[in-house]
Amino acid sequence: MGGLTRTQERTLIAVKPDGVQRRLVGDVIRRFERRGFKLVGMKLLQAPEKVLAEHYHDLKKKPFYPNLINYMSSGPVVAMVWEGYNVVRTSRAMVGDTDSAEAAPGTIRGDFSVHISRNVVHASDSVEVAQREISLWFHSSELVDWDCGSHSSLYHV
Ligand code: TYD
């Protein structure tokens, strides 16, 4: 991402199959819009197994890995790239703890999930990981640079 400023930090957010099936896509988008982040990429897709294997490569040896891949393949996901100041850290806070029982009310998982294996949404956990995940899920031609104009809070930092 060389050349991008801190307000142009980007992260990968994905509504997982349970979130899509439960019609939670709009709610997730609304939260990120209202917080002041900018949507620069979005698509609905049946995640290819190769992408999932790469996305979760560090969890391959975990006992829950086969179930995780089955779950992530069980329906379409909505993959999005959101941009803005500190978006990686802020979106992790908005999404909430991995374990639904620990996720605070008001977070996405704290509001919509009761079990770690069906936790509705993915959010990259560091800037470096975000860059890797964005290039895994999106071609650069699918990301749109657009001007928020004077009505955005993004440029007030
Ligand atoms: P992880 O990368 O640890 O969490 P996060 O999604 O918050 O970054 O794990 C990836 C996903 O794996 C997690 O969202 C849900 C699933 N998972 C389980 O099903 N069981 C588990 O015990 C853990 C740790 C994760």
mmCIF file with all atom_site columns, C-alpha atoms and ligand atoms in Angstrom:
data_model
loop_
_atom_site.group_PDB
_atom_site.id
_atom_site.type_symbol
_atom_site.label_atom_id
_atom_site.label_alt_id
_atom_site.label_comp_id
_atom_site.label_asym_id
_atom_site.label_entity_id
_atom_site.label_seq_id
_atom_site.pdbx_PDB_ins_code
_atom_site.Cartn_x
_atom_site.Cartn_y
_atom_site.Cartn_z
_atom_site.occupancy
_atom_site.B_iso_or_equiv
_atom_site.pdbx_formal_charge
_atom_site.auth_seq_id
_atom_site.auth_comp_id
_atom_site.auth_asym_id
_atom_site.auth_atom_id
_atom_site.pdbx_PDB_model_num
ATOM   1   C CA  . MET A 1 1   ? 0.000   0.000   0.000   1.00 0.00 ? 1   MET A CA  1
ATOM   2   C CA  . GLY A 1 2   ? 3.031   2.274   -0.331  1.00 0.00 ? 2   GLY A CA  1
ATOM   3   C CA  . GLY A 1 3   ? 1.978   5.849   -0.959  1.00 0.00 ? 3   GLY A CA  1
ATOM   4   C CA  . LEU A 1 4   ? -1.333  5.592   0.874   1.00 0.00 ? 4   LEU A CA  1
ATOM   5   C CA  . THR A 1 5   ? -1.783  7.912   3.853   1.00 0.00 ? 5   THR A CA  1
ATOM   6   C CA  . ARG A 1 6   ? -3.000  6.781   7.274   1.00 0.00 ? 6   ARG A CA  1
ATOM   7   C CA  . THR A 1 7   ? -6.521  7.863   6.405   1.00 0.00 ? 7   THR A CA  1
ATOM   8   C CA  . GLN A 1 8   ? -6.301  5.418   3.509   1.00 0.00 ? 8   GLN A CA  1
ATOM   9   C CA  . GLU A 1 9   ? -5.626  2.367   5.679   1.00 0.00 ? 9   GLU A CA  1
ATOM   10  C CA  . ARG A 1 10  ? -7.706  -0.527  4.381   1.00 0.00 ? 10  ARG A CA  1
ATOM   11  C CA  . THR A 1 11  ? -9.146  -3.711  5.821   1.00 0.00 ? 11  THR A CA  1
ATOM   12  C CA  . LEU A 1 12  ? -11.011 -6.774  4.611   1.00 0.00 ? 12  LEU A CA  1
ATOM   13  C CA  . ILE A 1 13  ? -14.446 -7.280  6.136   1.00 0.00 ? 13  ILE A CA  1
ATOM   14  C CA  . ALA A 1 14  ? -16.444 -10.341 5.097   1.00 0.00 ? 14  ALA A CA  1
ATOM   15  C CA  . VAL A 1 15  ? -19.984 -11.215 6.054   1.00 0.00 ? 15  VAL A CA  1
ATOM   16  C CA  . LYS A 1 16  ? -19.805 -14.985 6.483   1.00 0.00 ? 16  LYS A CA  1
ATOM   17  C CA  . PRO A 1 17  ? -22.447 -17.424 5.165   1.00 0.00 ? 17  PRO A CA  1
ATOM   18  C CA  . ASP A 1 18  ? -24.501 -17.315 8.393   1.00 0.00 ? 18  ASP A CA  1
ATOM   19  C CA  . GLY A 1 19  ? -24.596 -13.511 8.202   1.00 0.00 ? 19  GLY A CA  1
ATOM   20  C CA  . VAL A 1 20  ? -25.724 -13.551 4.567   1.00 0.00 ? 20  VAL A CA  1
ATOM   21  C CA  . GLN A 1 21  ? -28.368 -16.220 5.247   1.00 0.00 ? 21  GLN A CA  1
ATOM   22  C CA  . ARG A 1 22  ? -29.687 -14.252 8.228   1.00 0.00 ? 22  ARG A CA  1
ATOM   23  C CA  . ARG A 1 23  ? -29.955 -11.045 6.097   1.00 0.00 ? 23  ARG A CA  1
ATOM   24  C CA  . LEU A 1 24  ? -27.374 -9.213  8.196   1.00 0.00 ? 24  LEU A CA  1
ATOM   25  C CA  . VAL A 1 25  ? -25.400 -7.775  5.263   1.00 0.00 ? 25  VAL A CA  1
ATOM   26  C CA  . GLY A 1 26  ? -27.200 -4.429  5.383   1.00 0.00 ? 26  GLY A CA  1
ATOM   27  C CA  . ASP A 1 27  ? -26.683 -4.058  9.113   1.00 0.00 ? 27  ASP A CA  1
ATOM   28  C CA  . VAL A 1 28  ? -22.955 -4.704  8.805   1.00 0.00 ? 28  VAL A CA  1
ATOM   29  C CA  . ILE A 1 29  ? -22.619 -2.177  5.970   1.00 0.00 ? 29  ILE A CA  1
ATOM   30  C CA  . ARG A 1 30  ? -24.660 0.387   7.904   1.00 0.00 ? 30  ARG A CA  1
ATOM   31  C CA  . ARG A 1 31  ? -22.376 0.144   10.934  1.00 0.00 ? 31  ARG A CA  1
ATOM   32  C CA  . PHE A 1 32  ? -19.261 0.798   8.879   1.00 0.00 ? 32  PHE A CA  1
ATOM   33  C CA  . GLU A 1 33  ? -20.872 3.653   6.944   1.00 0.00 ? 33  GLU A CA  1
ATOM   34  C CA  . ARG A 1 34  ? -22.164 5.323   10.080  1.00 0.00 ? 34  ARG A CA  1
ATOM   35  C CA  . ARG A 1 35  ? -18.779 5.057   11.753  1.00 0.00 ? 35  ARG A CA  1
ATOM   36  C CA  . GLY A 1 36  ? -17.404 7.079   8.848   1.00 0.00 ? 36  GLY A CA  1
ATOM   37  C CA  . PHE A 1 37  ? -15.475 4.506   6.849   1.00 0.00 ? 37  PHE A CA  1
ATOM   38  C CA  . LYS A 1 38  ? -15.403 4.418   3.078   1.00 0.00 ? 38  LYS A CA  1
ATOM   39  C CA  . LEU A 1 39  ? -16.414 1.380   1.027   1.00 0.00 ? 39  LEU A CA  1
ATOM   40  C CA  . VAL A 1 40  ? -13.873 0.817   -1.752  1.00 0.00 ? 40  VAL A CA  1
ATOM   41  C CA  . GLY A 1 41  ? -14.684 -2.760  -2.794  1.00 0.00 ? 41  GLY A CA  1
ATOM   42  C CA  . MET A 1 42  ? -17.566 -5.214  -2.411  1.00 0.00 ? 42  MET A CA  1
ATOM   43  C CA  . LYS A 1 43  ? -18.738 -8.496  -3.918  1.00 0.00 ? 43  LYS A CA  1
ATOM   44  C CA  . LEU A 1 44  ? -20.989 -11.470 -3.175  1.00 0.00 ? 44  LEU A CA  1
ATOM   45  C CA  . LEU A 1 45  ? -19.303 -14.752 -3.964  1.00 0.00 ? 45  LEU A CA  1
ATOM   46  C CA  . GLN A 1 46  ? -19.166 -18.424 -3.209  1.00 0.00 ? 46  GLN A CA  1
ATOM   47  C CA  . ALA A 1 47  ? -15.668 -18.491 -1.717  1.00 0.00 ? 47  ALA A CA  1
ATOM   48  C CA  . PRO A 1 48  ? -13.347 -20.795 -3.705  1.00 0.00 ? 48  PRO A CA  1
ATOM   49  C CA  . GLU A 1 49  ? -11.696 -23.481 -1.560  1.00 0.00 ? 49  GLU A CA  1
ATOM   50  C CA  . LYS A 1 50  ? -8.258  -22.262 -2.623  1.00 0.00 ? 50  LYS A CA  1
ATOM   51  C CA  . VAL A 1 51  ? -9.014  -18.793 -1.311  1.00 0.00 ? 51  VAL A CA  1
ATOM   52  C CA  . LEU A 1 52  ? -10.333 -20.171 1.987   1.00 0.00 ? 52  LEU A CA  1
ATOM   53  C CA  . ALA A 1 53  ? -7.301  -22.428 2.414   1.00 0.00 ? 53  ALA A CA  1
ATOM   54  C CA  . GLU A 1 54  ? -5.002  -19.456 1.889   1.00 0.00 ? 54  GLU A CA  1
ATOM   55  C CA  . HIS A 1 55  ? -7.109  -17.148 4.029   1.00 0.00 ? 55  HIS A CA  1
ATOM   56  C CA  . TYR A 1 56  ? -7.032  -19.536 6.996   1.00 0.00 ? 56  TYR A CA  1
ATOM   57  C CA  . HIS A 1 57  ? -3.616  -21.100 6.321   1.00 0.00 ? 57  HIS A CA  1
ATOM   58  C CA  . ASP A 1 58  ? -2.369  -20.383 9.867   1.00 0.00 ? 58  ASP A CA  1
ATOM   59  C CA  . LEU A 1 59  ? -5.287  -22.392 11.327  1.00 0.00 ? 59  LEU A CA  1
ATOM   60  C CA  . LYS A 1 60  ? -4.736  -25.504 9.215   1.00 0.00 ? 60  LYS A CA  1
ATOM   61  C CA  . LYS A 1 61  ? -3.619  -27.642 12.132  1.00 0.00 ? 61  LYS A CA  1
ATOM   62  C CA  . LYS A 1 62  ? -6.431  -26.581 14.470  1.00 0.00 ? 62  LYS A CA  1
ATOM   63  C CA  . PRO A 1 63  ? -9.069  -29.203 15.289  1.00 0.00 ? 63  PRO A CA  1
ATOM   64  C CA  . PHE A 1 64  ? -11.860 -26.870 14.175  1.00 0.00 ? 64  PHE A CA  1
ATOM   65  C CA  . TYR A 1 65  ? -10.286 -26.215 10.735  1.00 0.00 ? 65  TYR A CA  1
ATOM   66  C CA  . PRO A 1 66  ? -12.385 -28.739 8.700   1.00 0.00 ? 66  PRO A CA  1
ATOM   67  C CA  . ASN A 1 67  ? -15.603 -27.411 10.229  1.00 0.00 ? 67  ASN A CA  1
ATOM   68  C CA  . LEU A 1 68  ? -14.456 -23.848 9.598   1.00 0.00 ? 68  LEU A CA  1
ATOM   69  C CA  . ILE A 1 69  ? -13.884 -24.550 5.890   1.00 0.00 ? 69  ILE A CA  1
ATOM   70  C CA  . ASN A 1 70  ? -17.249 -26.361 5.617   1.00 0.00 ? 70  ASN A CA  1
ATOM   71  C CA  . TYR A 1 71  ? -18.998 -23.435 7.262   1.00 0.00 ? 71  TYR A CA  1
ATOM   72  C CA  . MET A 1 72  ? -17.272 -20.853 5.079   1.00 0.00 ? 72  MET A CA  1
ATOM   73  C CA  . SER A 1 73  ? -18.247 -22.925 1.990   1.00 0.00 ? 73  SER A CA  1
ATOM   74  C CA  . SER A 1 74  ? -21.868 -23.395 3.075   1.00 0.00 ? 74  SER A CA  1
ATOM   75  C CA  . GLY A 1 75  ? -23.161 -20.350 1.183   1.00 0.00 ? 75  GLY A CA  1
ATOM   76  C CA  . PRO A 1 76  ? -22.051 -17.061 -0.312  1.00 0.00 ? 76  PRO A CA  1
ATOM   77  C CA  . VAL A 1 77  ? -20.026 -14.490 1.575   1.00 0.00 ? 77  VAL A CA  1
ATOM   78  C CA  . VAL A 1 78  ? -19.990 -10.730 1.047   1.00 0.00 ? 78  VAL A CA  1
ATOM   79  C CA  . ALA A 1 79  ? -16.397 -9.555  0.908   1.00 0.00 ? 79  ALA A CA  1
ATOM   80  C CA  . MET A 1 80  ? -15.730 -5.861  1.362   1.00 0.00 ? 80  MET A CA  1
ATOM   81  C CA  . VAL A 1 81  ? -12.788 -3.511  1.579   1.00 0.00 ? 81  VAL A CA  1
ATOM   82  C CA  . TRP A 1 82  ? -13.259 -0.554  3.922   1.00 0.00 ? 82  TRP A CA  1
ATOM   83  C CA  . GLU A 1 83  ? -10.914 2.398   4.121   1.00 0.00 ? 83  GLU A CA  1
ATOM   84  C CA  . GLY A 1 84  ? -10.193 5.040   6.747   1.00 0.00 ? 84  GLY A CA  1
ATOM   85  C CA  . TYR A 1 85  ? -8.106  6.176   9.681   1.00 0.00 ? 85  TYR A CA  1
ATOM   86  C CA  . ASN A 1 86  ? -7.197  3.221   11.925  1.00 0.00 ? 86  ASN A CA  1
ATOM   87  C CA  . VAL A 1 87  ? -9.814  1.088   10.166  1.00 0.00 ? 87  VAL A CA  1
ATOM   88  C CA  . VAL A 1 88  ? -8.109  -2.213  11.048  1.00 0.00 ? 88  VAL A CA  1
ATOM   89  C CA  . ARG A 1 89  ? -8.091  -1.638  14.801  1.00 0.00 ? 89  ARG A CA  1
ATOM   90  C CA  . THR A 1 90  ? -11.465 0.093   14.880  1.00 0.00 ? 90  THR A CA  1
ATOM   91  C CA  . SER A 1 91  ? -13.191 -2.607  12.872  1.00 0.00 ? 91  SER A CA  1
ATOM   92  C CA  . ARG A 1 92  ? -11.851 -5.340  15.163  1.00 0.00 ? 92  ARG A CA  1
ATOM   93  C CA  . ALA A 1 93  ? -13.457 -3.427  18.051  1.00 0.00 ? 93  ALA A CA  1
ATOM   94  C CA  . MET A 1 94  ? -16.721 -3.076  16.087  1.00 0.00 ? 94  MET A CA  1
ATOM   95  C CA  . VAL A 1 95  ? -16.751 -6.805  15.253  1.00 0.00 ? 95  VAL A CA  1
ATOM   96  C CA  . GLY A 1 96  ? -16.028 -7.947  18.818  1.00 0.00 ? 96  GLY A CA  1
ATOM   97  C CA  . ASP A 1 97  ? -14.260 -10.910 20.360  1.00 0.00 ? 97  ASP A CA  1
ATOM   98  C CA  . THR A 1 98  ? -13.808 -14.092 18.301  1.00 0.00 ? 98  THR A CA  1
ATOM   99  C CA  . ASP A 1 99  ? -15.631 -16.031 21.017  1.00 0.00 ? 99  ASP A CA  1
ATOM   100 C CA  . SER A 1 100 ? -19.256 -14.906 20.916  1.00 0.00 ? 100 SER A CA  1
ATOM   101 C CA  . ALA A 1 101 ? -19.631 -15.403 24.667  1.00 0.00 ? 101 ALA A CA  1
ATOM   102 C CA  . GLU A 1 102 ? -16.905 -12.792 25.208  1.00 0.00 ? 102 GLU A CA  1
ATOM   103 C CA  . ALA A 1 103 ? -18.110 -10.370 22.526  1.00 0.00 ? 103 ALA A CA  1
ATOM   104 C CA  . ALA A 1 104 ? -19.473 -7.199  24.099  1.00 0.00 ? 104 ALA A CA  1
ATOM   105 C CA  . PRO A 1 105 ? -23.076 -6.194  23.433  1.00 0.00 ? 105 PRO A CA  1
ATOM   106 C CA  . GLY A 1 106 ? -23.064 -3.491  20.764  1.00 0.00 ? 106 GLY A CA  1
ATOM   107 C CA  . THR A 1 107 ? -20.425 -5.275  18.717  1.00 0.00 ? 107 THR A CA  1
ATOM   108 C CA  . ILE A 1 108 ? -21.520 -7.229  15.641  1.00 0.00 ? 108 ILE A CA  1
ATOM   109 C CA  . ARG A 1 109 ? -20.716 -10.587 17.205  1.00 0.00 ? 109 ARG A CA  1
ATOM   110 C CA  . GLY A 1 110 ? -22.025 -9.438  20.593  1.00 0.00 ? 110 GLY A CA  1
ATOM   111 C CA  . ASP A 1 111 ? -25.338 -8.539  18.991  1.00 0.00 ? 111 ASP A CA  1
ATOM   112 C CA  . PHE A 1 112 ? -25.795 -11.418 16.548  1.00 0.00 ? 112 PHE A CA  1
ATOM   113 C CA  . SER A 1 113 ? -23.728 -14.473 17.458  1.00 0.00 ? 113 SER A CA  1
ATOM   114 C CA  . VAL A 1 114 ? -24.053 -17.116 20.163  1.00 0.00 ? 114 VAL A CA  1
ATOM   115 C CA  . HIS A 1 115 ? -21.240 -19.471 19.099  1.00 0.00 ? 115 HIS A CA  1
ATOM   116 C CA  . ILE A 1 116 ? -17.641 -19.029 17.989  1.00 0.00 ? 116 ILE A CA  1
ATOM   117 C CA  . SER A 1 117 ? -18.220 -21.320 14.993  1.00 0.00 ? 117 SER A CA  1
ATOM   118 C CA  . ARG A 1 118 ? -20.971 -19.020 13.599  1.00 0.00 ? 118 ARG A CA  1
ATOM   119 C CA  . ASN A 1 119 ? -19.626 -15.574 14.288  1.00 0.00 ? 119 ASN A CA  1
ATOM   120 C CA  . VAL A 1 120 ? -21.171 -13.708 11.343  1.00 0.00 ? 120 VAL A CA  1
ATOM   121 C CA  . VAL A 1 121 ? -18.262 -11.597 10.164  1.00 0.00 ? 121 VAL A CA  1
ATOM   122 C CA  . HIS A 1 122 ? -14.531 -11.573 9.465   1.00 0.00 ? 122 HIS A CA  1
ATOM   123 C CA  . ALA A 1 123 ? -12.213 -8.611  10.006  1.00 0.00 ? 123 ALA A CA  1
ATOM   124 C CA  . SER A 1 124 ? -8.467  -8.534  9.310   1.00 0.00 ? 124 SER A CA  1
ATOM   125 C CA  . ASP A 1 125 ? -6.453  -8.407  12.531  1.00 0.00 ? 125 ASP A CA  1
ATOM   126 C CA  . SER A 1 126 ? -3.454  -6.277  11.464  1.00 0.00 ? 126 SER A CA  1
ATOM   127 C CA  . VAL A 1 127 ? -2.513  -3.874  8.694   1.00 0.00 ? 127 VAL A CA  1
ATOM   128 C CA  . GLU A 1 128 ? -0.097  -6.424  7.200   1.00 0.00 ? 128 GLU A CA  1
ATOM   129 C CA  . VAL A 1 129 ? -2.685  -9.205  7.271   1.00 0.00 ? 129 VAL A CA  1
ATOM   130 C CA  . ALA A 1 130 ? -5.265  -6.823  5.781   1.00 0.00 ? 130 ALA A CA  1
ATOM   131 C CA  . GLN A 1 131 ? -3.017  -6.133  2.802   1.00 0.00 ? 131 GLN A CA  1
ATOM   132 C CA  . ARG A 1 132 ? -2.497  -9.851  2.219   1.00 0.00 ? 132 ARG A CA  1
ATOM   133 C CA  . GLU A 1 133 ? -6.211  -10.650 2.589   1.00 0.00 ? 133 GLU A CA  1
ATOM   134 C CA  . ILE A 1 134 ? -7.328  -7.806  0.327   1.00 0.00 ? 134 ILE A CA  1
ATOM   135 C CA  . SER A 1 135 ? -5.056  -8.999  -2.471  1.00 0.00 ? 135 SER A CA  1
ATOM   136 C CA  . LEU A 1 136 ? -6.251  -12.567 -1.912  1.00 0.00 ? 136 LEU A CA  1
ATOM   137 C CA  . TRP A 1 137 ? -9.956  -11.695 -2.240  1.00 0.00 ? 137 TRP A CA  1
ATOM   138 C CA  . PHE A 1 138 ? -9.816  -8.801  -4.718  1.00 0.00 ? 138 PHE A CA  1
ATOM   139 C CA  . HIS A 1 139 ? -8.090  -7.883  -7.966  1.00 0.00 ? 139 HIS A CA  1
ATOM   140 C CA  . SER A 1 140 ? -6.745  -4.339  -7.777  1.00 0.00 ? 140 SER A CA  1
ATOM   141 C CA  . SER A 1 141 ? -9.141  -3.452  -10.629 1.00 0.00 ? 141 SER A CA  1
ATOM   142 C CA  . GLU A 1 142 ? -12.077 -4.291  -8.320  1.00 0.00 ? 142 GLU A CA  1
ATOM   143 C CA  . LEU A 1 143 ? -11.100 -1.595  -5.812  1.00 0.00 ? 143 LEU A CA  1
ATOM   144 C CA  . VAL A 1 144 ? -12.403 1.895   -6.468  1.00 0.00 ? 144 VAL A CA  1
ATOM   145 C CA  . ASP A 1 145 ? -10.646 5.088   -5.421  1.00 0.00 ? 145 ASP A CA  1
ATOM   146 C CA  . TRP A 1 146 ? -13.334 7.698   -5.002  1.00 0.00 ? 146 TRP A CA  1
ATOM   147 C CA  . ASP A 1 147 ? -13.594 11.094  -3.395  1.00 0.00 ? 147 ASP A CA  1
ATOM   148 C CA  . CYS A 1 148 ? -15.703 11.364  -0.266  1.00 0.00 ? 148 CYS A CA  1
ATOM   149 C CA  . GLY A 1 149 ? -16.032 15.112  -0.767  1.00 0.00 ? 149 GLY A CA  1
ATOM   150 C CA  . SER A 1 150 ? -16.637 17.547  2.053   1.00 0.00 ? 150 SER A CA  1
ATOM   151 C CA  . HIS A 1 151 ? -19.367 15.490  3.735   1.00 0.00 ? 151 HIS A CA  1
ATOM   152 C CA  . SER A 1 152 ? -17.078 12.812  5.100   1.00 0.00 ? 152 SER A CA  1
ATOM   153 C CA  . SER A 1 153 ? -15.636 12.622  8.583   1.00 0.00 ? 153 SER A CA  1
ATOM   154 C CA  . LEU A 1 154 ? -12.696 10.709  7.117   1.00 0.00 ? 154 LEU A CA  1
ATOM   155 C CA  . TYR A 1 155 ? -10.667 13.783  6.370   1.00 0.00 ? 155 TYR A CA  1
ATOM   156 C CA  . HIS A 1 156 ? -11.211 15.533  9.669   1.00 0.00 ? 156 HIS A CA  1
ATOM   157 C CA  . VAL A 1 157 ? -8.442  13.641  11.446  1.00 0.00 ? 157 VAL A CA  1
HETATM 158 P P1  . TYD B 2 .   ? -9.360  -16.480 14.408  1.00 0.00 ? 1   TYD B P1  1
HETATM 159 O O1  . TYD B 2 .   ? -8.517  -15.984 13.278  1.00 0.00 ? 1   TYD B O1  1
HETATM 160 O O2  . TYD B 2 .   ? -8.674  -16.963 15.653  1.00 0.00 ? 1   TYD B O2  1
HETATM 161 O O3  . TYD B 2 .   ? -10.431 -15.371 14.884  1.00 0.00 ? 1   TYD B O3  1
HETATM 162 P P2  . TYD B 2 .   ? -11.001 -14.041 14.194  1.00 0.00 ? 1   TYD B P2  1
HETATM 163 O O4  . TYD B 2 .   ? -12.011 -14.464 13.157  1.00 0.00 ? 1   TYD B O4  1
HETATM 164 O O5  . TYD B 2 .   ? -11.662 -13.284 15.317  1.00 0.00 ? 1   TYD B O5  1
HETATM 165 O O6  . TYD B 2 .   ? -9.839  -13.287 13.612  1.00 0.00 ? 1   TYD B O6  1
HETATM 166 O O7  . TYD B 2 .   ? -10.270 -17.683 13.896  1.00 0.00 ? 1   TYD B O7  1
HETATM 167 C C1  . TYD B 2 .   ? -10.847 -17.650 12.632  1.00 0.00 ? 1   TYD B C1  1
HETATM 168 C C2  . TYD B 2 .   ? -12.222 -18.236 12.721  1.00 0.00 ? 1   TYD B C2  1
HETATM 169 O O8  . TYD B 2 .   ? -12.142 -19.609 13.088  1.00 0.00 ? 1   TYD B O8  1
HETATM 170 C C3  . TYD B 2 .   ? -13.120 -17.618 13.775  1.00 0.00 ? 1   TYD B C3  1
HETATM 171 O O9  . TYD B 2 .   ? -13.720 -16.405 13.340  1.00 0.00 ? 1   TYD B O9  1
HETATM 172 C C4  . TYD B 2 .   ? -14.122 -18.696 13.988  1.00 0.00 ? 1   TYD B C4  1
HETATM 173 C C5  . TYD B 2 .   ? -13.328 -19.981 13.802  1.00 0.00 ? 1   TYD B C5  1
HETATM 174 N N1  . TYD B 2 .   ? -12.956 -20.581 15.101  1.00 0.00 ? 1   TYD B N1  1
HETATM 175 C C6  . TYD B 2 .   ? -13.665 -21.686 15.558  1.00 0.00 ? 1   TYD B C6  1
HETATM 176 O O10 . TYD B 2 .   ? -14.606 -22.146 14.901  1.00 0.00 ? 1   TYD B O10 1
HETATM 177 N N2  . TYD B 2 .   ? -13.327 -22.246 16.761  1.00 0.00 ? 1   TYD B N2  1
HETATM 178 C C7  . TYD B 2 .   ? -12.313 -21.758 17.522  1.00 0.00 ? 1   TYD B C7  1
HETATM 179 O O11 . TYD B 2 .   ? -12.034 -22.310 18.635  1.00 0.00 ? 1   TYD B O11 1
HETATM 180 C C8  . TYD B 2 .   ? -11.573 -20.616 17.041  1.00 0.00 ? 1   TYD B C8  1
HETATM 181 C C9  . TYD B 2 .   ? -10.429 -20.040 17.854  1.00 0.00 ? 1   TYD B C9  1
HETATM 182 C C10 . TYD B 2 .   ? -11.928 -20.069 15.820  1.00 0.00 ? 1   TYD B C10 1
#
